[in-house]
Coordinates of C-alpha atoms in Angstrom, one line a residue:
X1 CA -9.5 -62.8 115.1
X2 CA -12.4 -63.0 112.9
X3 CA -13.3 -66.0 110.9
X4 CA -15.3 -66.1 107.5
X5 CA -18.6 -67.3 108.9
X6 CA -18.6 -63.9 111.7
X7 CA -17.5 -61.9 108.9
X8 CA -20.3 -62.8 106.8
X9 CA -22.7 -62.7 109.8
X10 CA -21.5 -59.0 110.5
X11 CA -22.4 -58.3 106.8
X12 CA -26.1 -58.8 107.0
X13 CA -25.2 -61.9 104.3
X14 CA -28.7 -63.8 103.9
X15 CA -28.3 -67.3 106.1
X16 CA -28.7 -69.4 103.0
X17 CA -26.6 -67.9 101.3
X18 CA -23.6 -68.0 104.0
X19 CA -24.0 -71.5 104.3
X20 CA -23.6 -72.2 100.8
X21 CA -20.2 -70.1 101.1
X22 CA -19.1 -71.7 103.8
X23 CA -19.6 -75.7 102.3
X24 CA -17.2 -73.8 99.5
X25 CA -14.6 -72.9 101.7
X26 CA -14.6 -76.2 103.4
X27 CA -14.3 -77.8 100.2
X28 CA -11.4 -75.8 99.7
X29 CA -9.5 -76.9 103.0
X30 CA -10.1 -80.8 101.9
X31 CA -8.3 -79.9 98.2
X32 CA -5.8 -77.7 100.6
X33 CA -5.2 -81.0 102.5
X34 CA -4.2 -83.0 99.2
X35 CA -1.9 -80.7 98.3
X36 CA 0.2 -80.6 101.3
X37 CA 1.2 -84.0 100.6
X38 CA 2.6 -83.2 97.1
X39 CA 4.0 -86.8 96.4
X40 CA 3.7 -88.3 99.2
X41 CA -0.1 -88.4 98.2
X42 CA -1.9 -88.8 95.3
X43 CA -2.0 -85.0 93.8
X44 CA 0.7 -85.5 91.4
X45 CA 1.1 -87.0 87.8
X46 CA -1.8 -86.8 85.5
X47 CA -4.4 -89.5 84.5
X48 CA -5.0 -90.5 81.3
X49 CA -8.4 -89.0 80.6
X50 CA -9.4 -85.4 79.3
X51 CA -11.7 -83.7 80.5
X52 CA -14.3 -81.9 78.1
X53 CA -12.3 -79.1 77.2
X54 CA -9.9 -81.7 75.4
X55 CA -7.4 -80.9 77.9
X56 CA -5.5 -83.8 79.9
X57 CA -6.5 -84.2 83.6
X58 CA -4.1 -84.0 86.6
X59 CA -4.9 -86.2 88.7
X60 CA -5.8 -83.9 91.3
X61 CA -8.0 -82.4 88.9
X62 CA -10.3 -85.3 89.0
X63 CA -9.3 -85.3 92.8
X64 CA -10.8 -81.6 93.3
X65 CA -13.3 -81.9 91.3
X66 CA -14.5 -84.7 93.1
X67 CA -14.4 -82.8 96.2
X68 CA -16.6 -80.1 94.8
X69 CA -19.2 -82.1 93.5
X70 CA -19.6 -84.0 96.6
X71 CA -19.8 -81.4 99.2
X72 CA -21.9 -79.0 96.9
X73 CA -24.0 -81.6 95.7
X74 CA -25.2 -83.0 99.2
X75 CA -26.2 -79.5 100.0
X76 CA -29.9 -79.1 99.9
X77 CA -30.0 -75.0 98.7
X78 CA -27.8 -75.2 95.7
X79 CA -30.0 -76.8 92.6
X80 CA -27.4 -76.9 90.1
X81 CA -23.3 -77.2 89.5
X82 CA -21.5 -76.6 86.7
X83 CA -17.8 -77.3 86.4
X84 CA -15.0 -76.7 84.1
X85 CA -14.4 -80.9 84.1
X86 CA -17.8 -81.4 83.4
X87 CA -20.0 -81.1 80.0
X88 CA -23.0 -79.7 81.3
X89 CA -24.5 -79.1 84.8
X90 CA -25.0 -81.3 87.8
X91 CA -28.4 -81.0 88.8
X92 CA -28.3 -81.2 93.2
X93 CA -31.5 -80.7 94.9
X94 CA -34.4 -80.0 92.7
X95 CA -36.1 -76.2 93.4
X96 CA -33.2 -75.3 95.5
X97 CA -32.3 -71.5 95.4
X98 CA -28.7 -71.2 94.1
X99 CA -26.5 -72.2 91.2
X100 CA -22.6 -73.2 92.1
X101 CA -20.0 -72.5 89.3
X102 CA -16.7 -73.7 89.8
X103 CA -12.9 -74.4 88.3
X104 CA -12.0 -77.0 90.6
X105 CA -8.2 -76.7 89.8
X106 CA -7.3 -73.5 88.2
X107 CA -3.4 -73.5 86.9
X108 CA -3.1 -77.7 87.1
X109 CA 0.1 -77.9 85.5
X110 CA 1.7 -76.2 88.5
X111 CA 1.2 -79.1 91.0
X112 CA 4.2 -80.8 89.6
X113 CA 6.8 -78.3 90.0
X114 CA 4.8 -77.1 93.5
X115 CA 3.8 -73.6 92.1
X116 CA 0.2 -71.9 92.9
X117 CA -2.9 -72.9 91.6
X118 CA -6.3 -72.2 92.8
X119 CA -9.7 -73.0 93.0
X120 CA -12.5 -70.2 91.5
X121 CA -16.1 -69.8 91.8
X122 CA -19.1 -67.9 91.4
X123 CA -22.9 -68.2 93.3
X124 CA -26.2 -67.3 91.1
X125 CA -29.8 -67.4 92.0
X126 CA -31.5 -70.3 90.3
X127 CA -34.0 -69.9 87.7
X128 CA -37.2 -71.3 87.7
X129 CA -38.0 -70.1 83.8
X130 CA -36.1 -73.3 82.9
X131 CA -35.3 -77.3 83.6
X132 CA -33.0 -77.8 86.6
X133 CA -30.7 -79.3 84.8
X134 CA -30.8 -77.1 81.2
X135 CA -27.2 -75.2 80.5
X136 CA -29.7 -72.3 80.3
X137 CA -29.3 -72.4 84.3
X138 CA -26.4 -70.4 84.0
X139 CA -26.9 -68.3 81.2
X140 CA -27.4 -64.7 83.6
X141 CA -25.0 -61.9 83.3
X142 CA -22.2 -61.2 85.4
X143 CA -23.9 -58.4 87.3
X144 CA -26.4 -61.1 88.7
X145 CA -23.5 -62.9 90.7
X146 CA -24.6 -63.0 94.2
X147 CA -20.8 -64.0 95.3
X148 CA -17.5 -64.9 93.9
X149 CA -14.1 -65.6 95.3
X150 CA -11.3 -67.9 94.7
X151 CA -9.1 -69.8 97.0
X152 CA -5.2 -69.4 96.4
X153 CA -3.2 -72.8 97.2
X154 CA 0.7 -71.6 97.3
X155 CA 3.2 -71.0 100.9
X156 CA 0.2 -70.7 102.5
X157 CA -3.8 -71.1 101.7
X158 CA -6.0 -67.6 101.2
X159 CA -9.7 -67.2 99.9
X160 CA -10.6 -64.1 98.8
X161 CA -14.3 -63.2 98.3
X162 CA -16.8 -60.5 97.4
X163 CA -20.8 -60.4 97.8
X164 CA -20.8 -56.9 96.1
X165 CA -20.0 -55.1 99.6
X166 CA -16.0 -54.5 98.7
X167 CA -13.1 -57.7 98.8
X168 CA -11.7 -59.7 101.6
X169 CA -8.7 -62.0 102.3
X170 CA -8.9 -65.0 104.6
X171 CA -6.2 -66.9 105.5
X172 CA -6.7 -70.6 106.1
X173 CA -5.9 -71.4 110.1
X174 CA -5.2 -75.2 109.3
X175 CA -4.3 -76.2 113.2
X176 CA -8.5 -75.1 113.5
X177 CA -9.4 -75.1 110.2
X178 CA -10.9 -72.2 109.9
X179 CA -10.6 -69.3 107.4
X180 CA -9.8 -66.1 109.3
X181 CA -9.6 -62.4 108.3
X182 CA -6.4 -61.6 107.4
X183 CA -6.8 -58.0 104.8
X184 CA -9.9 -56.1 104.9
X185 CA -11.6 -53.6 101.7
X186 CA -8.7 -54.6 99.8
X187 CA -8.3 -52.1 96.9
X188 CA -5.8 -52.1 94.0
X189 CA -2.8 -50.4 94.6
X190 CA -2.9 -47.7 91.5
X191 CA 0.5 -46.7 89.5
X192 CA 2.3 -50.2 89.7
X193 CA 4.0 -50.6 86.2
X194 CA 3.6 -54.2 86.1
X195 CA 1.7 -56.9 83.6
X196 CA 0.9 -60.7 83.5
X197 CA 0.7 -62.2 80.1
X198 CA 1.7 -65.3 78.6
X199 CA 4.7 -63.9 76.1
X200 CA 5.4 -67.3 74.7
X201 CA 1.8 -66.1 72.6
X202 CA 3.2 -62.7 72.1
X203 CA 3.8 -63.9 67.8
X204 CA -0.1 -65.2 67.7
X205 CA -1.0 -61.4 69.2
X206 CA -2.4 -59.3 66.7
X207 CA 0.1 -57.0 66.0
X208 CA -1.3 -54.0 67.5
X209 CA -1.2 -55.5 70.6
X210 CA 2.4 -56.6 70.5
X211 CA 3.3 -52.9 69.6
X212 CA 1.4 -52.0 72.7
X213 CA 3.2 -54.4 75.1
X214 CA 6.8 -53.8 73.1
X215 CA 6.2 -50.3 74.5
X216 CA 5.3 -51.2 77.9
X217 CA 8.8 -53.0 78.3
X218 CA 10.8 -50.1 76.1
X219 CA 12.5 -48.4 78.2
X220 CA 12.2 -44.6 77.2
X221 CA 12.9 -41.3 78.5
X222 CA 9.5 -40.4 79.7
X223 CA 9.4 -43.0 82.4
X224 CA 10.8 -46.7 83.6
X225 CA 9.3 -49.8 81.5
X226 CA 6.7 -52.0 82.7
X227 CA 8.0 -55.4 84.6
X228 CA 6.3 -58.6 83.7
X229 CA 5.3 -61.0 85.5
X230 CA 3.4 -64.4 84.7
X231 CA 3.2 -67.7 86.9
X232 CA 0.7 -69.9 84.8
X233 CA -2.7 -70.1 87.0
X234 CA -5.1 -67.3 86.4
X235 CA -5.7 -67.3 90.4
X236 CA -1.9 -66.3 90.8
X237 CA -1.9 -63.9 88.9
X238 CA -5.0 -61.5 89.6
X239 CA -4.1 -62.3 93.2
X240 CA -0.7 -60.2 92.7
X241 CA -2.7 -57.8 90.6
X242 CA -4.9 -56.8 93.8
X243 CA -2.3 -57.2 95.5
X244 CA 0.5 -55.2 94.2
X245 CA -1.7 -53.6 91.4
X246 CA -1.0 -53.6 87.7
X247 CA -2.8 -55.8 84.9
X248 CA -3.6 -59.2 83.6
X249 CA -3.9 -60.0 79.9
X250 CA -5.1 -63.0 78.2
X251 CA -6.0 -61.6 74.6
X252 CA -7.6 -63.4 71.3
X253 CA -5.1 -65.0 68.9
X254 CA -4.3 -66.3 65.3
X255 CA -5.0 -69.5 66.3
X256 CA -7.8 -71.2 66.1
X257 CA -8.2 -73.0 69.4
X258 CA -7.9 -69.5 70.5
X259 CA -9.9 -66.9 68.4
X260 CA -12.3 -66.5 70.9
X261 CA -9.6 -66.0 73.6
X262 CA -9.0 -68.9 76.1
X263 CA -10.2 -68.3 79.4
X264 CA -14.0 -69.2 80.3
X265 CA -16.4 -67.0 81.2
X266 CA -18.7 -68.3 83.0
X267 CA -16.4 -69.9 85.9
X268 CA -13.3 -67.5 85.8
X269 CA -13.6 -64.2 84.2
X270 CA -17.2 -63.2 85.6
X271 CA -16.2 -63.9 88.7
X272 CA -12.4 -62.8 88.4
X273 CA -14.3 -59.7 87.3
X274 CA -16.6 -59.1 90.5
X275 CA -13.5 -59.6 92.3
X276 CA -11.0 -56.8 90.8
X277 CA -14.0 -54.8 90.2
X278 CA -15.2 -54.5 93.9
X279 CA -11.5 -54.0 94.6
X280 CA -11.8 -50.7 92.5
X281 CA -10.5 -52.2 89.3
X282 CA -12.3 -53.2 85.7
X283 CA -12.1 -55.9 83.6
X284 CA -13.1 -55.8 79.9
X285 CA -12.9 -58.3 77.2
X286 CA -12.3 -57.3 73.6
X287 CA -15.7 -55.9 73.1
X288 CA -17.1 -55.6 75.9
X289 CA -17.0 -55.2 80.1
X290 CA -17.0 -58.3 81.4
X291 CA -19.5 -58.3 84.1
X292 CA -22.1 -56.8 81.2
X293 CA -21.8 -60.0 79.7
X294 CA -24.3 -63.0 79.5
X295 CA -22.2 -66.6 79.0
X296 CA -24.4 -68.1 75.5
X297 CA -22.6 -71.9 76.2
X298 CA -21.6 -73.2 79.6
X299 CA -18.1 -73.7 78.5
X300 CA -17.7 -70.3 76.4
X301 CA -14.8 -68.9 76.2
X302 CA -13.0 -64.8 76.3
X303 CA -10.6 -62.6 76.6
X304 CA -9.8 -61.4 79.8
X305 CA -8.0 -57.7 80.6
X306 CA -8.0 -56.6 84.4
X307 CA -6.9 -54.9 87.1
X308 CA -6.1 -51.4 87.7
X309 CA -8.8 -49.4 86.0
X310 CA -6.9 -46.4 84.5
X311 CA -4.3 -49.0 83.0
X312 CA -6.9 -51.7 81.9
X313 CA -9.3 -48.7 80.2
X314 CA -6.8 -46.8 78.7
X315 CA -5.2 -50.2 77.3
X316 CA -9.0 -51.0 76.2
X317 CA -9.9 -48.0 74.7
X318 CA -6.7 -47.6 72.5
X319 CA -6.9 -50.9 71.2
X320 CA -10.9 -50.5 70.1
X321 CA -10.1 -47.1 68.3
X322 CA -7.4 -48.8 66.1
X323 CA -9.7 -51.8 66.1
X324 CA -6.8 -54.1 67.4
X325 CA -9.2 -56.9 68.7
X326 CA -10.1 -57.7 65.0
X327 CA -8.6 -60.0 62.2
X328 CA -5.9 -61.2 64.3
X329 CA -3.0 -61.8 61.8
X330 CA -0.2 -63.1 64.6
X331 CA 2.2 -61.0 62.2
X332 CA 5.5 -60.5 63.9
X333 CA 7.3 -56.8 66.1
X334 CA 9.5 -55.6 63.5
X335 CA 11.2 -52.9 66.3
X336 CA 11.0 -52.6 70.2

C-alpha cells in the first residue's frame, strides 16, 4: 500500500512543496478526529458569531478553522493563508514560497444531522510584486494553482488531490494515520444522466435555465430523464460527480445575495476546477472557464458548472447563445 507522502515522492513533486501537502493532510486527520465524536465532543451546535461572509458559524467551523491556521501557520514555507472564516489573509512566515487557500468546513450545516462535509484547498506560489499580507497575494489565475484537493469527511475519510499530473484518491488509514492510495488517474465516468443542484432555487433561476433542467427530468421518448441528486456540501457533491460522473450546478439568481452566484472562487471553484478538470472534466462559470479566471476580492464569489465535459459544455454553450446567464428575472416553469 502506498501512502500520500510515497506517492508524491514517486511523482517527482518538489520537496517543499510535498511537505506543505502533507501539514494539509494532517490537518485534515485532526478535523477527522473531531468529527468522529459527533456529540460526544464539541463539533456540534453552532456559536453565536458569524463569520465574514455574514453566515453563522458551527462550532466546528471555528474548530477547523482553528486547526488550519495553526498547523499552516507554524510552517515556515507557506507566507500567506487565506480562509473562508477570515476577512483577509494571515500572513505566516515572511518571504516564504507558497500561499495556502482554504474552506475549513465546506457543507457546515451537515454536522448536525451527520451528513458529509469537507475541507477544500488550493497551493499558489507567493508573490514578491506585493506586501505579504496584501489580498493581492492571491489575486493569480486558476491555471497558476500548483495543487488542489479536498478532503471528504462522511462513512469513511478520503483526500483527493491533483498537482496537474491527473487525480488521486487516498483514503485515511486512521489505526496509522496515514493517507493511503486507494483509486489511481481517476477520470469521470462519461454518459451518467445525473445532476446536483439545489432545486429549492429552481423559482430564483432565470427562466432559461429552469426550461433546461425541466427537460433534463422530462421524461421523453428519445431517452430516460436525468436523476438528481443534491446533499448540501459542495465537496459531496463533485466527489459523486468524479465518481459516478454527471454535473454540478450552482448558477446566478434573482436575488441579490446571489447575483454573482454563491460559491467562492478563490477557495472552492478554482480548485474544484483543477480537480474535475485533471479528471478529464471542465468547469465554466457563466462567462467564463473557471480556471481562466483571476479572483479580483479574496472573498469573490461565482457560479460554478462541472463535471463531465460534453454535458457541462453543451449545457454552457446553449445557455450563452440564448444569453440565459443575463437579467435573471426568477420568472416561474409554466410546463415540464
Amino acid at each position: 500500500m502506498s501512502s500520500l507522502e510515497s506517492i508524491l515522492d514517486q511523482q517527482g513533486i518538489d520537496t517543499a512543496l510535498a511537505e506543505v501537502i502533507s501539514v494539509i493532510a494532517a490537518t485534515t486527520i485532526a478535523i477527522a478526529d473531531k468529527l468522529r465524536y459527533g456529540g460526544l465532543g464539541e463539533a456540534l451546535g453552532s456559536s453565536r458569531s458569524e463569520n465574514v461572509q455574514g453566515e453563522t458559524q458551527k462550532n466546528l467551523d471555528i474548530i477547523a478553522n482553528s486547526l488550519m491556521l495553526d498547523a499552516l501557520g507554524a510552517n515556515p514555507l507557506i507566507r500567506a493563508l487565506a480562509s473562508e472564516e477570515e476577512a483577509h489573509p494571515i500572513v505566516a512566515t515572511g518571504g516564504a514560497p507558497y500561499l495556502v487557500a482554504f474552506d475549513p468546513l465546506d457543507g457546515s450545516s451537515n454536522i448536525d444531522i451527520n451528513a458529509p462535509v469537507g475541507t477544500v484547498f488550493t497551493i499558489f506560489h507567493a508573490r514578491d510584486d506585493v506586501q505579504d499580507q496584501s489580498d493581492a497575494q492571491f489575486f493569480q489565475s486558476g491555471r497558476d494553482q500548483l495543487c488542489a484537493g479536498y478532503a471528504l469527511y462522511g462513512p469513511y475519510t478520503t483526500l483527493l488531490l491533483t498537482t496537474g499530473r491527473g487525480v488521486l484518491e487516498f483514503t485515511l488509514d486512521f489505526k496509522n494515520r496515514k493517507f493511503i492510495l486507494s483509486r489511481n488517474e481517476i477520470l469521470i465516468p462519461h454518459g451518467t444522466r445525473e445532476f446536483s443542484a439545489n432545486m429549492a432555487n429552481l423559482f430564483y433561476w432565470s427562466q432559461s435555465f429552469q426550461y433546461y433542467i425541466a427537460s433534463l427530468i422530462e421524461k421523453n421518448s428519445e431517452s430516460m430523464p436525468f436523476n438528481m441528486r443534491w446533499q448540501g456540501a459542495m465537496v459531496s457533491d463533485v466527489h459523486k460527480v468524479l465518481t459516478r460522473g454527471g454535473f454540478f450546478a450552482y448558477p446566478s439568481d434573482c436575488r441579490a445575495s446571489n447575483k454573482h452566484g454563491k460559491l467562492r472562487l478563490l477557495y472552492e471553484a478554482l480548485p474544484m476546477a483543477m480537480l474535475v478538470e485533471n479528471a478529464g472534466g471542465c468547469a465554466y462559470s457563466e462567462s467564463d472557464r473557471i480556471l481562466d479566471m483571476t479572483p479580483i476580492s479574496l472573498h469573490q464569489r461565482t457560479p460554478v458548472f462541472l463535471g463531465d465535459e460534453k454535458l457541462v459544455t453543451e449545457c454552457f454553450h446553449s445557455f450563452t447563445t440564448k444569453n440565459i446567464f443575463h437579467g435573471t428575472t426568477g420568472t416561474s416553469i409554466k410546463t415540464v
